[in-house]
Tab-separated table of C-alpha atoms in Angstrom:
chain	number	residue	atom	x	y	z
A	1	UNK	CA	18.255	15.201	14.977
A	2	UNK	CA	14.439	13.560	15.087
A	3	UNK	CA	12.978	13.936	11.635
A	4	UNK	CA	9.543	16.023	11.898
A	5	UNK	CA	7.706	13.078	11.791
A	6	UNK	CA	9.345	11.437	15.163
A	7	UNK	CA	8.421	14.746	16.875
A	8	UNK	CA	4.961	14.413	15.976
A	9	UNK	CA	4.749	10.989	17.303
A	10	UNK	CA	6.877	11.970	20.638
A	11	UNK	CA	3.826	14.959	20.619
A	12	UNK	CA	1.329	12.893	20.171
A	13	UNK	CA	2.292	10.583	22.984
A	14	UNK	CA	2.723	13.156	25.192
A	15	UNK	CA	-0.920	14.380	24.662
A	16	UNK	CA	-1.885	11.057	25.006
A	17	UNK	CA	-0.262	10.764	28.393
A	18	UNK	CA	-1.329	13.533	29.858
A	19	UNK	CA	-5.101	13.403	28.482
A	20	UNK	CA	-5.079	9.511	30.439
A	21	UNK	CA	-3.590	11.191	33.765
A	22	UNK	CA	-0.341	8.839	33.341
A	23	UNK	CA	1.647	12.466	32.746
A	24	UNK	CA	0.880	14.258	35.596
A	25	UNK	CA	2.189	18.011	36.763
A	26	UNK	CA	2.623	19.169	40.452
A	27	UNK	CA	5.311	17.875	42.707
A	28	UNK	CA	6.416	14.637	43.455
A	29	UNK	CA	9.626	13.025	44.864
A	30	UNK	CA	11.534	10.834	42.818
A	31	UNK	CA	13.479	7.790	43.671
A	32	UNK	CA	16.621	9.766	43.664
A	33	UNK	CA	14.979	11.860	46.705
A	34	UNK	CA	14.404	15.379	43.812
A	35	UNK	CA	11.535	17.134	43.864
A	36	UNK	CA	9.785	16.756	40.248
A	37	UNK	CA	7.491	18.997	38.924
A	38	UNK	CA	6.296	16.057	37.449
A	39	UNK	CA	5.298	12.141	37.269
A	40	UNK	CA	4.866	9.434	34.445
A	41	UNK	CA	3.465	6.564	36.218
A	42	UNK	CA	3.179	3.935	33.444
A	43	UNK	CA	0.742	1.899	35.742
A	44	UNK	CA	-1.854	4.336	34.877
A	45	UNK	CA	-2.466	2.454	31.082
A	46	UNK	CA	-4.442	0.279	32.826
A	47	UNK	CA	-7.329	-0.283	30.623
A	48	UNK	CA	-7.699	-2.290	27.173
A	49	UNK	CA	-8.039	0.965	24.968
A	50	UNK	CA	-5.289	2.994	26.732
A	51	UNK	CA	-2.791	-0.341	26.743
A	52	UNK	CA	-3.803	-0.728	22.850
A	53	UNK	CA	-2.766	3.261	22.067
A	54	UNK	CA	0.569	2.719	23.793
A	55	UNK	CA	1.424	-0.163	22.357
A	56	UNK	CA	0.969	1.299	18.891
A	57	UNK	CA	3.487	3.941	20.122
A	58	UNK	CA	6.399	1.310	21.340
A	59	UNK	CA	5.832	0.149	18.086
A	60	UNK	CA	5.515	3.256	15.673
A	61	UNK	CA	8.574	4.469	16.831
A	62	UNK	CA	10.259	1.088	16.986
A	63	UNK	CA	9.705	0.095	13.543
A	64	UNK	CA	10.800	3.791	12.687
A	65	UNK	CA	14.246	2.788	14.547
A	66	UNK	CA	15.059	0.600	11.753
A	67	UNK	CA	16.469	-1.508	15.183
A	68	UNK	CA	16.889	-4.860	14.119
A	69	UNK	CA	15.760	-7.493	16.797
A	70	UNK	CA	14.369	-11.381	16.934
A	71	UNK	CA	11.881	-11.446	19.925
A	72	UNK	CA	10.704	-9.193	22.869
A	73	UNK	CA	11.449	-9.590	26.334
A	74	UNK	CA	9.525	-8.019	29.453
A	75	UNK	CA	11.114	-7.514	32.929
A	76	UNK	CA	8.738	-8.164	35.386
A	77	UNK	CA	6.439	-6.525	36.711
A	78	UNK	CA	5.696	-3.458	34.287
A	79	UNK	CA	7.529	-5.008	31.391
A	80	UNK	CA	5.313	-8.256	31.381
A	81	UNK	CA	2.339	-5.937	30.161
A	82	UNK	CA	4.372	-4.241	28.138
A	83	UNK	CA	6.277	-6.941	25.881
A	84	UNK	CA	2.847	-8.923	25.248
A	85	UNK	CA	1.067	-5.383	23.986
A	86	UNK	CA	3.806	-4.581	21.287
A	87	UNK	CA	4.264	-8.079	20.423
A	88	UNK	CA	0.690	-8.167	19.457
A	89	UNK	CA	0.913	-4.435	17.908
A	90	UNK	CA	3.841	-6.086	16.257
A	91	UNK	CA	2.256	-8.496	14.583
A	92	UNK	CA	-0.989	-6.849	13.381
A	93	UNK	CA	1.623	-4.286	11.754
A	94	UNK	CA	3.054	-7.606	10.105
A	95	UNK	CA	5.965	-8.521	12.366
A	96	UNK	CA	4.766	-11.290	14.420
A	97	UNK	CA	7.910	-11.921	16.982
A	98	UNK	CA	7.800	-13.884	20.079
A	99	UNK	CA	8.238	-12.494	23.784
A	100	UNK	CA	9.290	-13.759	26.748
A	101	UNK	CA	9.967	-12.310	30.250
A	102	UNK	CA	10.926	-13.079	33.706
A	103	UNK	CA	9.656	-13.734	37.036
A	104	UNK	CA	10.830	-12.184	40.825
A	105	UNK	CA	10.817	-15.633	42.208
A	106	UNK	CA	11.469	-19.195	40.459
A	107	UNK	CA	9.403	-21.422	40.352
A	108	UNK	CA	10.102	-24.839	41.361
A	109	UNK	CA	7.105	-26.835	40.048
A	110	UNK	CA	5.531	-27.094	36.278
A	111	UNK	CA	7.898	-25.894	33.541
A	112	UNK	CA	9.741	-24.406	36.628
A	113	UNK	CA	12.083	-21.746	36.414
A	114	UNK	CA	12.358	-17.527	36.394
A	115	UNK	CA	12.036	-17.546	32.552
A	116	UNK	CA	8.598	-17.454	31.132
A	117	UNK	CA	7.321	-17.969	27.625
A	118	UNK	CA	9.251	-18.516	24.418
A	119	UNK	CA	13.029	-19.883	24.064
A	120	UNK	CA	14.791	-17.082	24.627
A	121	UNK	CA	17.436	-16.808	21.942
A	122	UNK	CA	18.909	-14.272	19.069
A	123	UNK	CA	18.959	-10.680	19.249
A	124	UNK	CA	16.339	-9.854	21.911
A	125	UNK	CA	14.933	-6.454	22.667
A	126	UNK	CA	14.531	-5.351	26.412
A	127	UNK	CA	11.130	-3.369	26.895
A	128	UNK	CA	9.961	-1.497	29.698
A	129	UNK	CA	8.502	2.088	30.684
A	130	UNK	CA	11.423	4.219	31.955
A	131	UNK	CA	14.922	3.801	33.213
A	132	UNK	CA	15.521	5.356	36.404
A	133	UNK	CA	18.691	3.566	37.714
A	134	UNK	CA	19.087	0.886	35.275
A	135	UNK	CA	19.128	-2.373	37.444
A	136	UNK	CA	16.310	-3.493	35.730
A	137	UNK	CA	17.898	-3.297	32.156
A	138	UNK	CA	21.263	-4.926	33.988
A	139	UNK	CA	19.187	-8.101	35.410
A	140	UNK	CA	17.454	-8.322	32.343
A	141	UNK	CA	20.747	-8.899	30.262
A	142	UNK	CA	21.965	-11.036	32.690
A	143	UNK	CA	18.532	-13.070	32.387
A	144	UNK	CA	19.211	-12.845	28.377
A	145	UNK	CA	23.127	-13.393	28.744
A	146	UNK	CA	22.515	-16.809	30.652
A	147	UNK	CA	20.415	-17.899	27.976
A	148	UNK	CA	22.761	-17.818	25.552
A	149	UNK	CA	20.723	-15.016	24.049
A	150	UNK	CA	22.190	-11.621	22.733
A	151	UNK	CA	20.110	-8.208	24.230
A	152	UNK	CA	20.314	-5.554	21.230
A	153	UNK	CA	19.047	-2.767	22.319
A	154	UNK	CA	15.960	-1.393	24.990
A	155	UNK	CA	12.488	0.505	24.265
A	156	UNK	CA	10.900	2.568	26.709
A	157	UNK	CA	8.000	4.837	26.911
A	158	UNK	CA	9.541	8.155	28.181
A	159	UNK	CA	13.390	9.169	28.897
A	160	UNK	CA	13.974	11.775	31.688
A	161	UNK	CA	16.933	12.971	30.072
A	162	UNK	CA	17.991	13.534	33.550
A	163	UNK	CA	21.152	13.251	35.610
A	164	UNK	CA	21.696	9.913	37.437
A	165	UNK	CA	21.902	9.690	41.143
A	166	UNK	CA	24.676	7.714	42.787
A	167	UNK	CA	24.747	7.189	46.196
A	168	UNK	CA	23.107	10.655	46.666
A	169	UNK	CA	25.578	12.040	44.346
A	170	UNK	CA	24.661	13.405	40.357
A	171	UNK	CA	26.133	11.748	38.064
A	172	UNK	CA	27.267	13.542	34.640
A	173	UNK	CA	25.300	10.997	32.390
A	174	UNK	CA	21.669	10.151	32.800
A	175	UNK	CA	20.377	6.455	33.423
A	176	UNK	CA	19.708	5.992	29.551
A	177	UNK	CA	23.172	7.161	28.770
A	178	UNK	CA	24.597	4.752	31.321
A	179	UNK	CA	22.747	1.986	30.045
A	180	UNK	CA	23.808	3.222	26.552
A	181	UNK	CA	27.817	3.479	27.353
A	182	UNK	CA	28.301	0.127	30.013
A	183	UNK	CA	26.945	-1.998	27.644
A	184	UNK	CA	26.614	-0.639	24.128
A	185	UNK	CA	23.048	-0.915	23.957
A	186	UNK	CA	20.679	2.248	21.631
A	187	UNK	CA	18.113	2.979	23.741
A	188	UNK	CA	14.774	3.722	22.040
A	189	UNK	CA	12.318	6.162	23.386
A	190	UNK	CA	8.844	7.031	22.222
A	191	UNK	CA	9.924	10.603	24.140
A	192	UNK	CA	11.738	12.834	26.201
A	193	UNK	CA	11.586	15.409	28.316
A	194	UNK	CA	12.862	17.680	25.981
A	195	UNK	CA	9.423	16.354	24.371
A	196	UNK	CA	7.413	17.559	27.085
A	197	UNK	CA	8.460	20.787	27.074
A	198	UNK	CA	7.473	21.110	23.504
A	199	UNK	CA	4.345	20.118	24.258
A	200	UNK	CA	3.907	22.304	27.613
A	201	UNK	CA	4.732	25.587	24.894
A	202	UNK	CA	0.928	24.649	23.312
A	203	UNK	CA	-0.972	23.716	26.017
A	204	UNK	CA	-1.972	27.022	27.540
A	205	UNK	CA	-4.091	25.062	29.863
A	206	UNK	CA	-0.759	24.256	31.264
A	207	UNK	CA	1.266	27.259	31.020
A	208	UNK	CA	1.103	27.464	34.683
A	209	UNK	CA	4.062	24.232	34.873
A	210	UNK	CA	6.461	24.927	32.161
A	211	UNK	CA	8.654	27.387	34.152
A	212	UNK	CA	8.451	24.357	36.645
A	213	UNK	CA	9.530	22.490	34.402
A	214	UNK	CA	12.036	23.891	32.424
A	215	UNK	CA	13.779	24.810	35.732
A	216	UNK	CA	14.293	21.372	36.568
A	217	UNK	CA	15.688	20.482	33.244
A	218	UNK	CA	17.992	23.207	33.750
A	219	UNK	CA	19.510	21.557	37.339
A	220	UNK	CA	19.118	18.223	36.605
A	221	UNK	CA	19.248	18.185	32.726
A	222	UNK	CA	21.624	16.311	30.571
């Protein structure tokens, strides 16, 4: 179980999502074609103070993980962002680790290349906002893999805790628990949708989405 104090962080960020319109609640089709009573679109931290916040988050909860990792690597696009915030947050919170992360098309000029950044080698951490189907997490470690490097585990912002699609079909296991059992990676999350709910109980200014909300979790729930 999360001790009290990882629910209070997964609370917090929640708040924090939803007060900078990145968490929002109506209805809104997902890549797996489901109607979702809501949306985390991680694009929306798109300003020095909100980036800042959520970077403390990734690496609150990180450091809280005890997960033990040598540098940071970002999957283009969102991940770029992402890995350069935390390494920062990382080092003014007195782990100063490198990062490193990829790009869609090589580059066959300069330092040439897909890889971008420092060496990537030892036991590198995959960062990025969600995990819907997981190819993202799979290139990644085949980026990492090919480098000689070892991944050790993935952080993202928020975990849907929802069943995978496959071809149209559900799958019994989420993405994050697919990622988890293929290739025996913890998966860190700053919170769920378990998390959410939580949150939607004290927000009475949002009572209006929770049945929403929990009825979703209840069809497509893991």
């Amino acid at each position: 179980m999360p001790s009290v104090a990882a629910d209070s962080l997964a609370q917090s960020f929640v708040a924090f999502a939803v007060q900078a319109g990145v968490l929002r609640f109506g209805e809104f089709k997902t890549k797996a074609g489901r109607l979702s009573p809501y949306f985390f679109n991680a694009g929306l931290f798109d300003d020095g103070a909100k980036l800042g916040r959520l970077a403390g988050f990734y690496a609150e909860r990180l450091i809280a993980s005890g997960l033990q990792f040598d540098m940071i690597f970002g999957p283009a696009y969102k991940g770029i962002t992402l890995a350069a915030a935390v390494a920062m947050e990382l080092a003014r919170r007195g782990h100063n680790l490198p990062f490193a992360y990829n790009r869609k098309e090589t580059k066959d000029h300069g330092e040439g290349g897909t890889l971008v950044g420092a060496p990537v080698k030892g036991r590198v951490l995959i960062i990025d906002d969600v995990i819907s189907a997981g190819t993202s997490v799979r290139e990644s470690i085949q980026m990492i893999e090919a480098a000689g490097a070892q991944p050790c585990g993935v952080s993202i912002a928020l975990d849907r805790q929802e069943k995978a699609a496959e071809g149209g079909v559900d799958s019994a296991q989420s993405a994050v628990q697919q990622v988890q059992q293929r290739y025996g990676l913890p998966v860190v999350a700053i919170a769920g949708l378990a998390d959410l709910l939580a949150y939607l109980d004290g927000a009475p200014e949002l009572a209006a989405h929770r049945p929403a909300v929990q009825a979703y979790r209840e069809r497509y729930g893991v």
